[in-house]
Structure formats: C-alpha cells, structure tokens
PDB file of C-alpha atoms in Angstrom:
ATOM      1  CA  MET A 909     -28.166-111.177  29.537  1.00 51.00           C
ATOM      2  CA  LYS A 910     -28.833-107.524  29.503  1.00 60.00           C
ATOM      3  CA  PRO A 911     -26.022-105.065  30.232  1.00 64.00           C
ATOM      4  CA  LYS A 912     -25.934-103.045  33.331  1.00 74.00           C
ATOM      5  CA  LYS A 913     -26.281 -99.437  32.305  1.00 81.00           C
ATOM      6  CA  ARG A 914     -23.090 -98.185  34.087  1.00 85.00           C
ATOM      7  CA  LEU A 915     -20.966-100.826  32.202  1.00 91.00           C
ATOM      8  CA  VAL A 916     -21.828 -99.671  28.780  1.00 95.00           C
ATOM      9  CA  GLU A 917     -22.173 -95.886  29.259  1.00 96.00           C
ATOM     10  CA  PRO A 918     -19.520 -93.510  27.961  1.00 97.00           C
ATOM     11  CA  PHE A 919     -17.980 -91.426  30.709  1.00 98.00           C
ATOM     12  CA  TYR A 920     -16.365 -87.951  31.104  1.00 98.00           C
ATOM     13  CA  PHE A 921     -14.375 -86.562  34.008  1.00 98.00           C
ATOM     14  CA  PRO A 922     -13.083 -83.009  33.695  1.00 98.00           C
ATOM     15  CA  GLY A 923      -9.683 -82.121  34.910  1.00 97.00           C
ATOM     16  CA  ASN A 924      -6.679 -80.265  33.722  1.00 96.00           C
ATOM     17  CA  SER A 925      -5.771 -79.124  30.143  1.00 96.00           C
ATOM     18  CA  LEU A 926      -4.312 -82.432  28.996  1.00 97.00           C
ATOM     19  CA  GLY A 927      -7.192 -84.705  27.797  1.00 98.00           C
ATOM     20  CA  CYS A 928      -7.097 -88.510  27.769  1.00 98.00           C
ATOM     21  CA  LEU A 929      -9.240 -90.180  25.111  1.00 98.00           C
ATOM     22  CA  LEU A 930      -9.930 -93.916  26.329  1.00 99.00           C
ATOM     23  CA  ILE A 931     -11.111 -96.346  23.711  1.00 98.00           C
ATOM     24  CA  HIS A 932     -12.222 -99.891  24.512  1.00 98.00           C
ATOM     25  CA  GLY A 933     -11.778-103.048  22.482  1.00 98.00           C
ATOM     26  CA  PHE A 934     -13.572-104.915  19.683  1.00 97.00           C
ATOM     27  CA  SER A 935     -16.889-106.358  20.859  1.00 96.00           C
ATOM     28  CA  GLY A 936     -16.218-104.800  24.392  1.00 97.00           C
ATOM     29  CA  SER A 937     -17.545-101.723  25.993  1.00 97.00           C
ATOM     30  CA  PRO A 938     -16.475 -98.632  28.051  1.00 98.00           C
ATOM     31  CA  SER A 939     -16.481-100.857  31.156  1.00 97.00           C
ATOM     32  CA  GLU A 940     -13.035-102.043  30.006  1.00 97.00           C
ATOM     33  CA  MET A 941     -11.596 -98.557  30.430  1.00 98.00           C
ATOM     34  CA  ARG A 942     -13.615 -97.088  33.319  1.00 97.00           C
ATOM     35  CA  TYR A 943     -11.244 -98.328  36.165  1.00 97.00           C
ATOM     36  CA  LEU A 944      -8.301 -96.607  34.373  1.00 98.00           C
ATOM     37  CA  GLY A 945     -10.428 -93.586  33.580  1.00 98.00           C
ATOM     38  CA  GLU A 946     -11.496 -93.139  37.218  1.00 98.00           C
ATOM     39  CA  GLN A 947      -7.918 -93.445  38.479  1.00 98.00           C
ATOM     40  CA  LEU A 948      -6.520 -90.940  36.002  1.00 98.00           C
ATOM     41  CA  SER A 949      -9.292 -88.489  36.807  1.00 98.00           C
ATOM     42  CA  GLY A 950      -8.353 -88.791  40.501  1.00 98.00           C
ATOM     43  CA  LEU A 951      -4.892 -87.877  39.453  1.00 98.00           C
ATOM     44  CA  GLY A 952      -6.113 -84.702  37.850  1.00 97.00           C
ATOM     45  CA  TRP A 953      -6.222 -85.519  34.270  1.00 98.00           C
ATOM     46  CA  THR A 954      -9.228 -84.841  31.985  1.00 98.00           C
ATOM     47  CA  VAL A 955     -10.757 -88.139  30.815  1.00 98.00           C
ATOM     48  CA  LEU A 956     -13.246 -89.143  28.147  1.00 98.00           C
ATOM     49  CA  GLY A 957     -14.140 -92.749  27.668  1.00 98.00           C
ATOM     50  CA  ILE A 958     -16.130 -93.275  24.447  1.00 98.00           C
ATOM     51  CA  ARG A 959     -18.463 -96.154  23.309  1.00 98.00           C
ATOM     52  CA  LEU A 960     -17.816 -97.288  19.805  1.00 98.00           C
ATOM     53  CA  ALA A 961     -20.767 -97.722  17.411  1.00 98.00           C
ATOM     54  CA  GLY A 962     -22.527-101.144  17.768  1.00 97.00           C
ATOM     55  CA  HIS A 963     -20.880-101.881  21.045  1.00 97.00           C
ATOM     56  CA  GLY A 964     -22.407-102.048  24.515  1.00 95.00           C
ATOM     57  CA  SER A 965     -25.739-103.288  23.044  1.00 95.00           C
ATOM     58  CA  THR A 966     -26.213-106.497  21.063  1.00 95.00           C
ATOM     59  CA  PRO A 967     -24.046-108.379  18.453  1.00 96.00           C
ATOM     60  CA  GLU A 968     -26.833-107.841  15.943  1.00 96.00           C
ATOM     61  CA  GLN A 969     -26.302-104.013  16.378  1.00 97.00           C
ATOM     62  CA  MET A 970     -22.436-104.508  16.075  1.00 98.00           C
ATOM     63  CA  ALA A 971     -23.095-106.414  12.786  1.00 97.00           C
ATOM     64  CA  LYS A 972     -24.278-103.173  11.217  1.00 97.00           C
ATOM     65  CA  THR A 973     -20.988-101.348  11.921  1.00 98.00           C
ATOM     66  CA  ARG A 974     -17.515-101.303  10.411  1.00 98.00           C
ATOM     67  CA  TRP A 975     -13.936 -99.841  10.944  1.00 98.00           C
ATOM     68  CA  GLU A 976     -15.099 -96.663   9.346  1.00 98.00           C
ATOM     69  CA  ASP A 977     -17.896 -96.115  11.928  1.00 98.00           C
ATOM     70  CA  TRP A 978     -15.379 -96.686  14.769  1.00 98.00           C
ATOM     71  CA  VAL A 979     -12.940 -94.279  13.311  1.00 98.00           C
ATOM     72  CA  ARG A 980     -15.629 -91.591  13.181  1.00 98.00           C
ATOM     73  CA  ASP A 981     -16.325 -92.212  16.819  1.00 98.00           C
ATOM     74  CA  ALA A 982     -12.605 -91.874  17.697  1.00 98.00           C
ATOM     75  CA  GLU A 983     -12.295 -88.663  15.792  1.00 98.00           C
ATOM     76  CA  ALA A 984     -15.396 -87.246  17.380  1.00 98.00           C
ATOM     77  CA  GLY A 985     -13.937 -88.111  20.850  1.00 98.00           C
ATOM     78  CA  VAL A 986     -10.758 -85.975  19.942  1.00 98.00           C
ATOM     79  CA  LYS A 987     -12.831 -83.115  18.721  1.00 98.00           C
ATOM     80  CA  GLU A 988     -14.842 -83.250  22.031  1.00 98.00           C
ATOM     81  CA  LEU A 989     -11.735 -83.168  24.185  1.00 98.00           C
ATOM     82  CA  ARG A 990     -10.289 -80.347  22.145  1.00 98.00           C
ATOM     83  CA  LYS A 991     -13.063 -78.071  23.248  1.00 97.00           C
ATOM     84  CA  SER A 992     -11.524 -77.879  26.819  1.00 96.00           C
ATOM     85  CA  CYS A 993      -8.057 -79.333  26.432  1.00 97.00           C
ATOM     86  CA  SER A 994      -4.944 -78.027  24.644  1.00 95.00           C
ATOM     87  CA  ARG A 995      -3.473 -81.401  24.046  1.00 97.00           C
ATOM     88  CA  VAL A 996      -5.084 -84.918  23.692  1.00 98.00           C
ATOM     89  CA  ILE A 997      -3.395 -88.270  24.447  1.00 98.00           C
ATOM     90  CA  GLY A 998      -5.000 -91.409  22.952  1.00 98.00           C
ATOM     91  CA  ILE A 999      -5.172 -94.410  25.248  1.00 98.00           C
ATOM     92  CA  GLY A1000      -6.594 -97.594  23.702  1.00 98.00           C
ATOM     93  CA  LEU A1001      -6.922-101.222  24.546  1.00 98.00           C
ATOM     94  CA  SER A1002      -6.848-103.955  21.752  1.00 98.00           C
ATOM     95  CA  MET A1003      -8.797-102.526  18.832  1.00 98.00           C
ATOM     96  CA  GLY A1004      -9.067 -99.269  20.836  1.00 98.00           C
ATOM     97  CA  GLY A1005      -5.197 -99.146  20.618  1.00 98.00           C
ATOM     98  CA  LEU A1006      -5.404 -99.716  16.909  1.00 98.00           C
ATOM     99  CA  LEU A1007      -7.726 -96.771  16.653  1.00 98.00           C
ATOM    100  CA  VAL A1008      -5.370 -94.660  18.675  1.00 98.00           C
ATOM    101  CA  LEU A1009      -2.521 -95.660  16.338  1.00 98.00           C
ATOM    102  CA  HIS A1010      -4.608 -94.776  13.400  1.00 98.00           C
ATOM    103  CA  LEU A1011      -5.418 -91.273  14.938  1.00 98.00           C
ATOM    104  CA  ALA A1012      -1.611 -90.783  15.393  1.00 98.00           C
ATOM    105  CA  THR A1013      -0.967 -91.547  11.751  1.00 98.00           C
ATOM    106  CA  LEU A1014      -3.273 -88.617  10.925  1.00 98.00           C
ATOM    107  CA  ASP A1015      -1.570 -86.375  13.385  1.00 97.00           C
ATOM    108  CA  LEU A1016      -4.785 -85.878  15.177  1.00 98.00           C
ATOM    109  CA  ILE A1017      -3.490 -86.621  18.781  1.00 98.00           C
ATOM    110  CA  ASP A1018      -0.414 -85.536  20.666  1.00 97.00           C
ATOM    111  CA  GLY A1019       0.636 -88.737  22.219  1.00 98.00           C
ATOM    112  CA  ILE A1020      -0.401 -92.429  22.395  1.00 98.00           C
ATOM    113  CA  VAL A1021      -0.664 -95.235  24.932  1.00 98.00           C
ATOM    114  CA  SER A1022      -1.267 -98.516  23.070  1.00 98.00           C
ATOM    115  CA  MET A1023      -2.281-101.565  25.063  1.00 98.00           C
ATOM    116  CA  ASN A1024      -2.316-105.024  23.347  1.00 98.00           C
ATOM    117  CA  SER A1025      -2.993-103.472  20.016  1.00 98.00           C
ATOM    118  CA  PRO A1026      -3.172-106.034  17.277  1.00 97.00           C
ATOM    119  CA  MET A1027      -0.846-106.328  14.306  1.00 97.00           C
ATOM    120  CA  LEU A1028      -1.383-109.999  14.388  1.00 94.00           C
ATOM    121  CA  LEU A1029      -4.222-111.909  16.007  1.00 93.00           C
ATOM    122  CA  ALA A1030      -3.283-115.011  18.048  1.00 90.00           C
ATOM    123  CA  ASP A1031      -6.010-117.296  16.679  1.00 86.00           C
ATOM    124  CA  ARG A1032      -5.141-118.077  13.137  1.00 78.00           C
ATOM    125  CA  ARG A1033      -8.674-118.945  12.234  1.00 80.00           C
ATOM    126  CA  THR A1034      -9.580-115.220  12.323  1.00 82.00           C
ATOM    127  CA  ARG A1035      -7.409-114.673   9.194  1.00 76.00           C
ATOM    128  CA  TYR A1036      -9.676-116.908   7.187  1.00 76.00           C
ATOM    129  CA  VAL A1037     -13.061-115.819   8.437  1.00 83.00           C
ATOM    130  CA  ARG A1038     -14.021-114.439   5.025  1.00 80.00           C
ATOM    131  CA  LEU A1039     -14.290-118.064   3.853  1.00 79.00           C
ATOM    132  CA  ILE A1040     -17.194-118.759   6.128  1.00 82.00           C
ATOM    133  CA  ARG A1041     -19.129-115.487   5.393  1.00 82.00           C
ATOM    134  CA  PRO A1042     -21.566-117.167   2.941  1.00 83.00           C
ATOM    135  CA  PHE A1043     -22.579-119.564   5.660  1.00 85.00           C
ATOM    136  CA  ARG A1044     -22.411-117.831   8.972  1.00 91.00           C
ATOM    137  CA  LYS A1045     -23.202-114.315  10.233  1.00 92.00           C
ATOM    138  CA  PHE A1046     -21.686-114.727  13.778  1.00 92.00           C
ATOM    139  CA  VAL A1047     -18.723-116.755  15.191  1.00 91.00           C
ATOM    140  CA  ALA A1048     -18.069-117.665  18.880  1.00 87.00           C
ATOM    141  CA  LYS A1049     -15.445-115.320  20.305  1.00 78.00           C
ATOM    142  CA  PRO A1050     -11.896-116.822  19.774  1.00 62.00           C
ATOM    143  CA  ASN A1051     -10.489-118.097  23.013  1.00 52.00           C
ATOM    144  CA  SER A1052     -13.597-117.009  24.818  1.00 44.00           C
ATOM    145  CA  ARG A1053     -13.806-118.503  28.315  1.00 44.00           C
ATOM    146  CA  THR A1054     -17.333-117.190  29.092  1.00 39.00           C
ATOM    147  CA  ASN A1055     -20.763-118.147  28.105  1.00 33.00           C
ATOM    148  CA  GLY A1056     -22.390-114.803  29.059  1.00 33.00           C
ATOM    149  CA  GLN A1057     -21.917-111.232  28.476  1.00 49.00           C
ATOM    150  CA  ILE A1058     -21.192-109.705  31.872  1.00 55.00           C
ATOM    151  CA  VAL A1059     -17.802-110.945  32.936  1.00 53.00           C
ATOM    152  CA  PRO A1060     -16.191-110.598  36.399  1.00 54.00           C
ATOM    153  CA  GLU A1061     -12.532-109.632  36.042  1.00 51.00           C
ATOM    154  CA  GLU A1062     -10.680-110.712  39.124  1.00 43.00           C
ATOM    155  CA  SER A1063      -7.763-108.584  40.495  1.00 41.00           C
ATOM    156  CA  LYS A1064      -4.976-110.126  42.628  1.00 41.00           C
ATOM    157  CA  SER A1065      -4.168-106.660  43.901  1.00 40.00           C
ATOM    158  CA  THR A1066      -7.701-105.909  45.321  1.00 40.00           C
ATOM    159  CA  GLN A1067     -10.720-107.749  46.700  1.00 39.00           C
ATOM    160  CA  GLN A1068     -12.923-106.024  44.039  1.00 50.00           C
ATOM    161  CA  LYS A1069     -14.334-107.828  41.046  1.00 54.00           C
ATOM    162  CA  PRO A1070     -14.950-105.053  38.440  1.00 56.00           C
ATOM    163  CA  GLU A1071     -17.335-106.078  35.716  1.00 84.00           C
ATOM    164  CA  ARG A1072     -16.996-106.071  32.093  1.00 92.00           C
ATOM    165  CA  PHE A1073     -19.566-106.130  29.376  1.00 94.00           C
ATOM    166  CA  VAL A1074     -18.547-107.952  26.311  1.00 94.00           C
ATOM    167  CA  TYR A1075     -20.142-109.967  23.531  1.00 95.00           C
ATOM    168  CA  ASP A1076     -19.815-113.735  23.464  1.00 90.00           C
ATOM    169  CA  LYS A1077     -20.366-113.948  19.755  1.00 94.00           C
ATOM    170  CA  ILE A1078     -18.759-111.814  16.947  1.00 94.00           C
ATOM    171  CA  PRO A1079     -20.370-110.589  13.733  1.00 96.00           C
ATOM    172  CA  VAL A1080     -18.392-112.003  10.741  1.00 95.00           C
ATOM    173  CA  ASP A1081     -18.607-108.863   8.687  1.00 96.00           C
ATOM    174  CA  SER A1082     -17.252-106.717  11.598  1.00 96.00           C
ATOM    175  CA  LEU A1083     -14.299-109.168  12.108  1.00 96.00           C
ATOM    176  CA  ILE A1084     -13.485-109.044   8.366  1.00 96.00           C
ATOM    177  CA  SER A1085     -13.546-105.229   8.710  1.00 97.00           C
ATOM    178  CA  LEU A1086     -11.088-105.312  11.614  1.00 97.00           C
ATOM    179  CA  ASN A1087      -8.767-107.669   9.739  1.00 96.00           C
ATOM    180  CA  LYS A1088      -8.645-105.132   6.946  1.00 96.00           C
ATOM    181  CA  ALA A1089      -7.992-102.273   9.341  1.00 98.00           C
ATOM    182  CA  ILE A1090      -5.136-104.070  11.001  1.00 97.00           C
ATOM    183  CA  GLY A1091      -3.346-104.363   7.630  1.00 96.00           C
ATOM    184  CA  LYS A1092      -4.109-100.691   6.753  1.00 97.00           C
ATOM    185  CA  VAL A1093      -2.835 -99.375  10.138  1.00 98.00           C
ATOM    186  CA  ARG A1094       0.318-101.473   9.988  1.00 97.00           C
ATOM    187  CA  ARG A1095       1.229-100.058   6.563  1.00 97.00           C
ATOM    188  CA  GLU A1096       0.846 -96.490   7.976  1.00 98.00           C
ATOM    189  CA  LEU A1097       2.827 -96.863  11.259  1.00 98.00           C
ATOM    190  CA  LYS A1098       5.822 -95.004   9.778  1.00 97.00           C
ATOM    191  CA  ARG A1099       3.640 -91.784   9.959  1.00 98.00           C
ATOM    192  CA  ILE A1100       3.549 -91.836  13.742  1.00 98.00           C
ATOM    193  CA  LYS A1101       5.983 -89.283  15.244  1.00 97.00           C
ATOM    194  CA  CYS A1102       4.232 -88.388  18.548  1.00 97.00           C
ATOM    195  CA  PRO A1103       5.593 -89.826  21.884  1.00 97.00           C
ATOM    196  CA  ALA A1104       4.413 -93.417  22.435  1.00 98.00           C
ATOM    197  CA  LEU A1105       3.979 -95.785  25.325  1.00 98.00           C
ATOM    198  CA  LEU A1106       3.390 -99.246  23.991  1.00 98.00           C
ATOM    199  CA  MET A1107       2.224-102.102  26.338  1.00 98.00           C
ATOM    200  CA  GLN A1108       1.842-105.797  25.809  1.00 98.00           C
ATOM    201  CA  SER A1109       0.710-108.658  28.080  1.00 97.00           C
ATOM    202  CA  ARG A1110       2.669-111.791  28.035  1.00 95.00           C
ATOM    203  CA  LYS A1111      -0.412-113.938  28.722  1.00 95.00           C
ATOM    204  CA  ASP A1112      -2.352-112.401  25.814  1.00 96.00           C
ATOM    205  CA  PHE A1113      -4.236-115.090  24.071  1.00 93.00           C
ATOM    206  CA  THR A1114      -6.144-112.699  21.764  1.00 94.00           C
ATOM    207  CA  VAL A1115      -3.274-110.691  20.243  1.00 96.00           C
ATOM    208  CA  ASP A1116       0.047-112.136  19.289  1.00 95.00           C
ATOM    209  CA  PRO A1117       2.589-110.494  21.640  1.00 94.00           C
ATOM    210  CA  ILE A1118       4.824-109.994  18.678  1.00 96.00           C
ATOM    211  CA  SER A1119       2.458-107.246  17.792  1.00 97.00           C
ATOM    212  CA  VAL A1120       4.098-104.622  20.081  1.00 98.00           C
ATOM    213  CA  GLN A1121       7.475-105.304  18.550  1.00 97.00           C
ATOM    214  CA  LEU A1122       5.994-104.751  15.084  1.00 97.00           C
ATOM    215  CA  ILE A1123       4.572-101.449  16.230  1.00 98.00           C
ATOM    216  CA  SER A1124       7.782-100.333  17.991  1.00 98.00           C
ATOM    217  CA  LYS A1125       9.991-101.177  15.029  1.00 97.00           C
ATOM    218  CA  ASN A1126       7.799 -99.326  12.463  1.00 98.00           C
ATOM    219  CA  ILE A1127       6.674 -96.062  14.146  1.00 98.00           C
ATOM    220  CA  ASN A1128       9.053 -93.001  13.986  1.00 96.00           C
ATOM    221  CA  ALA A1129       8.048 -91.548  17.299  1.00 94.00           C
ATOM    222  CA  ARG A1130      10.542 -89.002  18.748  1.00 86.00           C
ATOM    223  CA  LYS A1131      10.245 -90.887  22.114  1.00 93.00           C
ATOM    224  CA  SER A1132       8.803 -94.387  22.654  1.00 95.00           C
ATOM    225  CA  GLU A1133       8.794 -97.046  25.337  1.00 97.00           C
ATOM    226  CA  VAL A1134       7.812-100.645  25.266  1.00 98.00           C
ATOM    227  CA  LEU A1135       6.401-102.329  28.452  1.00 98.00           C
ATOM    228  CA  PHE A1136       5.687-105.974  28.889  1.00 97.00           C
ATOM    229  CA  TRP A1137       3.357-107.167  31.520  1.00 97.00           C
ATOM    230  CA  GLU A1138       4.129-110.608  32.807  1.00 96.00           C
ATOM    231  CA  HIS A1139       0.961-111.645  34.762  1.00 96.00           C
ATOM    232  CA  SER A1140      -1.865-109.937  32.722  1.00 96.00           C
ATOM    233  CA  GLY A1141      -4.141-111.229  30.009  1.00 95.00           C
ATOM    234  CA  HIS A1142      -5.689-109.512  27.147  1.00 96.00           C
ATOM    235  CA  ILE A1143      -7.788-106.965  29.152  1.00 97.00           C
ATOM    236  CA  LEU A1144      -4.762-105.477  30.776  1.00 97.00           C
ATOM    237  CA  THR A1145      -6.943-102.656  32.289  1.00 97.00           C
ATOM    238  CA  LEU A1146      -8.754-105.038  34.537  1.00 96.00           C
ATOM    239  CA  GLY A1147      -6.034-107.561  35.217  1.00 95.00           C
ATOM    240  CA  PRO A1148      -3.879-108.214  38.208  1.00 95.00           C
ATOM    241  CA  GLU A1149      -1.373-105.543  37.285  1.00 97.00           C
ATOM    242  CA  ARG A1150      -3.905-102.748  36.629  1.00 97.00           C
ATOM    243  CA  ASP A1151      -2.834-100.501  39.425  1.00 97.00           C
ATOM    244  CA  GLU A1152       0.749-100.567  38.100  1.00 98.00           C
ATOM    245  CA  VAL A1153      -0.734 -99.903  34.632  1.00 98.00           C
ATOM    246  CA  VAL A1154      -2.353 -96.812  36.057  1.00 98.00           C
ATOM    247  CA  ARG A1155       1.059 -95.653  37.515  1.00 98.00           C
ATOM    248  CA  LYS A1156       2.779 -96.178  34.198  1.00 98.00           C
ATOM    249  CA  VAL A1157       0.187 -94.273  32.202  1.00 98.00           C
ATOM    250  CA  ASP A1158       0.284 -91.372  34.764  1.00 98.00           C
ATOM    251  CA  GLY A1159       4.023 -91.373  34.644  1.00 98.00           C
ATOM    252  CA  PHE A1160       3.827 -91.031  30.856  1.00 98.00           C
ATOM    253  CA  LEU A1161       1.329 -88.232  31.015  1.00 98.00           C
ATOM    254  CA  GLN A1162       3.421 -86.339  33.554  1.00 96.00           C
ATOM    255  CA  GLU A1163       6.551 -86.734  31.506  1.00 95.00           C
ATOM    256  CA  PHE A1164       4.657 -85.532  28.449  1.00 94.00           C
ATOM    257  CA  ASN A1165       3.515 -82.487  30.305  1.00 88.00           C
ATOM    258  CA  ASN A1166       7.063 -81.735  31.581  1.00 86.00           C
ATOM    259  CA  PHE A1167       8.599 -81.869  28.093  1.00 79.00           C
ATOM    260  CA  ASN A1168       5.647 -80.204  26.413  1.00 69.00           C
ATOM    261  CA  PRO A1169       4.850 -77.126  28.430  1.00 59.00           C
ATOM    262  CA  GLU A1170       1.904 -75.188  27.379  1.00 58.00           C
ATOM    263  CA  ILE A1171       2.485 -72.034  25.371  1.00 40.00           C
TER     264      ILE A1171
END
C-alpha cells in the first residue's frame, strides 16, 4: 500500500523562541509525531518534525540506511531549529527517543523528552537477528498486529482515528545497526546533564518497560522526571492518553522556560 503523502511528510510550525525537535521511531514516519506537533504548535511552541532517512517510503529504501544516517538527520534538525530558536528541546518516540538521548550526550540540545526509548527490546529474538543475516534480508516486525502499512490508531479520548504509516517488515541490517546503537547510547547516558522528561507505557510490547528505569538511573540530569502511562501501547503519541501526553510535554516546556529565561 502506498503511503498517503501527508503521513510521511516532515512538518514545521513556527512559534516562539523555544524549538521542539520531534523524531519518530524505527520503521515509522512523521505521522507518529504529527498530532503532538500540531498540538504543541497550537500552544505557541516552534515545532519541527523530521523524517529519518529510509523511512516513509519502502523497506527496501530503509535497508540502505543505518544509525549514522539517522543521527545526521537528527543533527540537521537541531541546526535548522537553531536558525530561529535560541533553545531546542528534543522530543522522541522509541528510536526517536534514542536519538534524542544521543543528541543530549553530545550537548547539542537543551532538554529532552524521551518516550518509550529502548534500552532493552521486549522481543528477545531481536538480540540474535545477526544470526539470520546470511539467510534473510527482512524480518516481520516483532509483535506486529497489522498486515499493511497504513495503520489506524484508535483513541478512547476522541472519535478520531489518526493514521500512522509504518513498515510491516524490517531490514535485518538496519535492525542490527539499531541494536548496536542501543548499546552505544546506553554506555554514554552518564553524559546527559540537561533537564529530562522520561515517559514509558506500561503496555509497551516493543520496548521493555525497564528501559526507562535504566535511563533514569544512569543520566546525570540536573532535573528529571519519570512518567508511566497505564493504558497506552508503544505508540504513546497516538494512544488513548495522547492528550494528557501533550499536557505533560507542554508543562515540561513551560517549566523549562520559567527556569531558563532568555538572556
């Protein structure tokens, strides 16, 4: 199934001097972050939602990309926001959260919102994917409950069914690269000193919920908060608690602004 153009397009909404860099997850697309981005824009924040290399097209295109490509995209997003914003907050879902954590280890951003970021994947088979590399180029998405690419995400809080574009198969080489990146970022968490809001869904069947505890324990942020979501799955930004997620992120941004007045 071909993606709908709006689902996979990056987005930019100008606002105040605090920029929000929104980064989607592994094998996903900007559609995962658009609802959050639109809501934050309506609250006055500047928002940039990027599309990572190889995403929002075909699994075959993604197979040509690696962690280093996605890092370059994330760094380019920070640079773009710096053109109009004095400070940048990284907001990432899943691998997008891992990228946000990585940016923070390099002191490239001023604060982080990490959502279901992986320190440990729930499906143990992903740890041994290297063993099947000689035999297969793609694997079915772990815990996938869809057979297509355009997925309706139902929300109990609204009658809307926002759509999400995601691959239903994953390139083995890209997954191997992600596994390496998880270990790399985990070893560097101690370098993170900026304010952090760490979120984890209880019903996450992609990322082991222990991940958020590992992040919280190892970062050296001058201020951090951990929030668990009882009713949401892995795609926290489109789940039944998405509106409360928006409020919590907005609260974090407001608090950041209050304690970090512009010079």
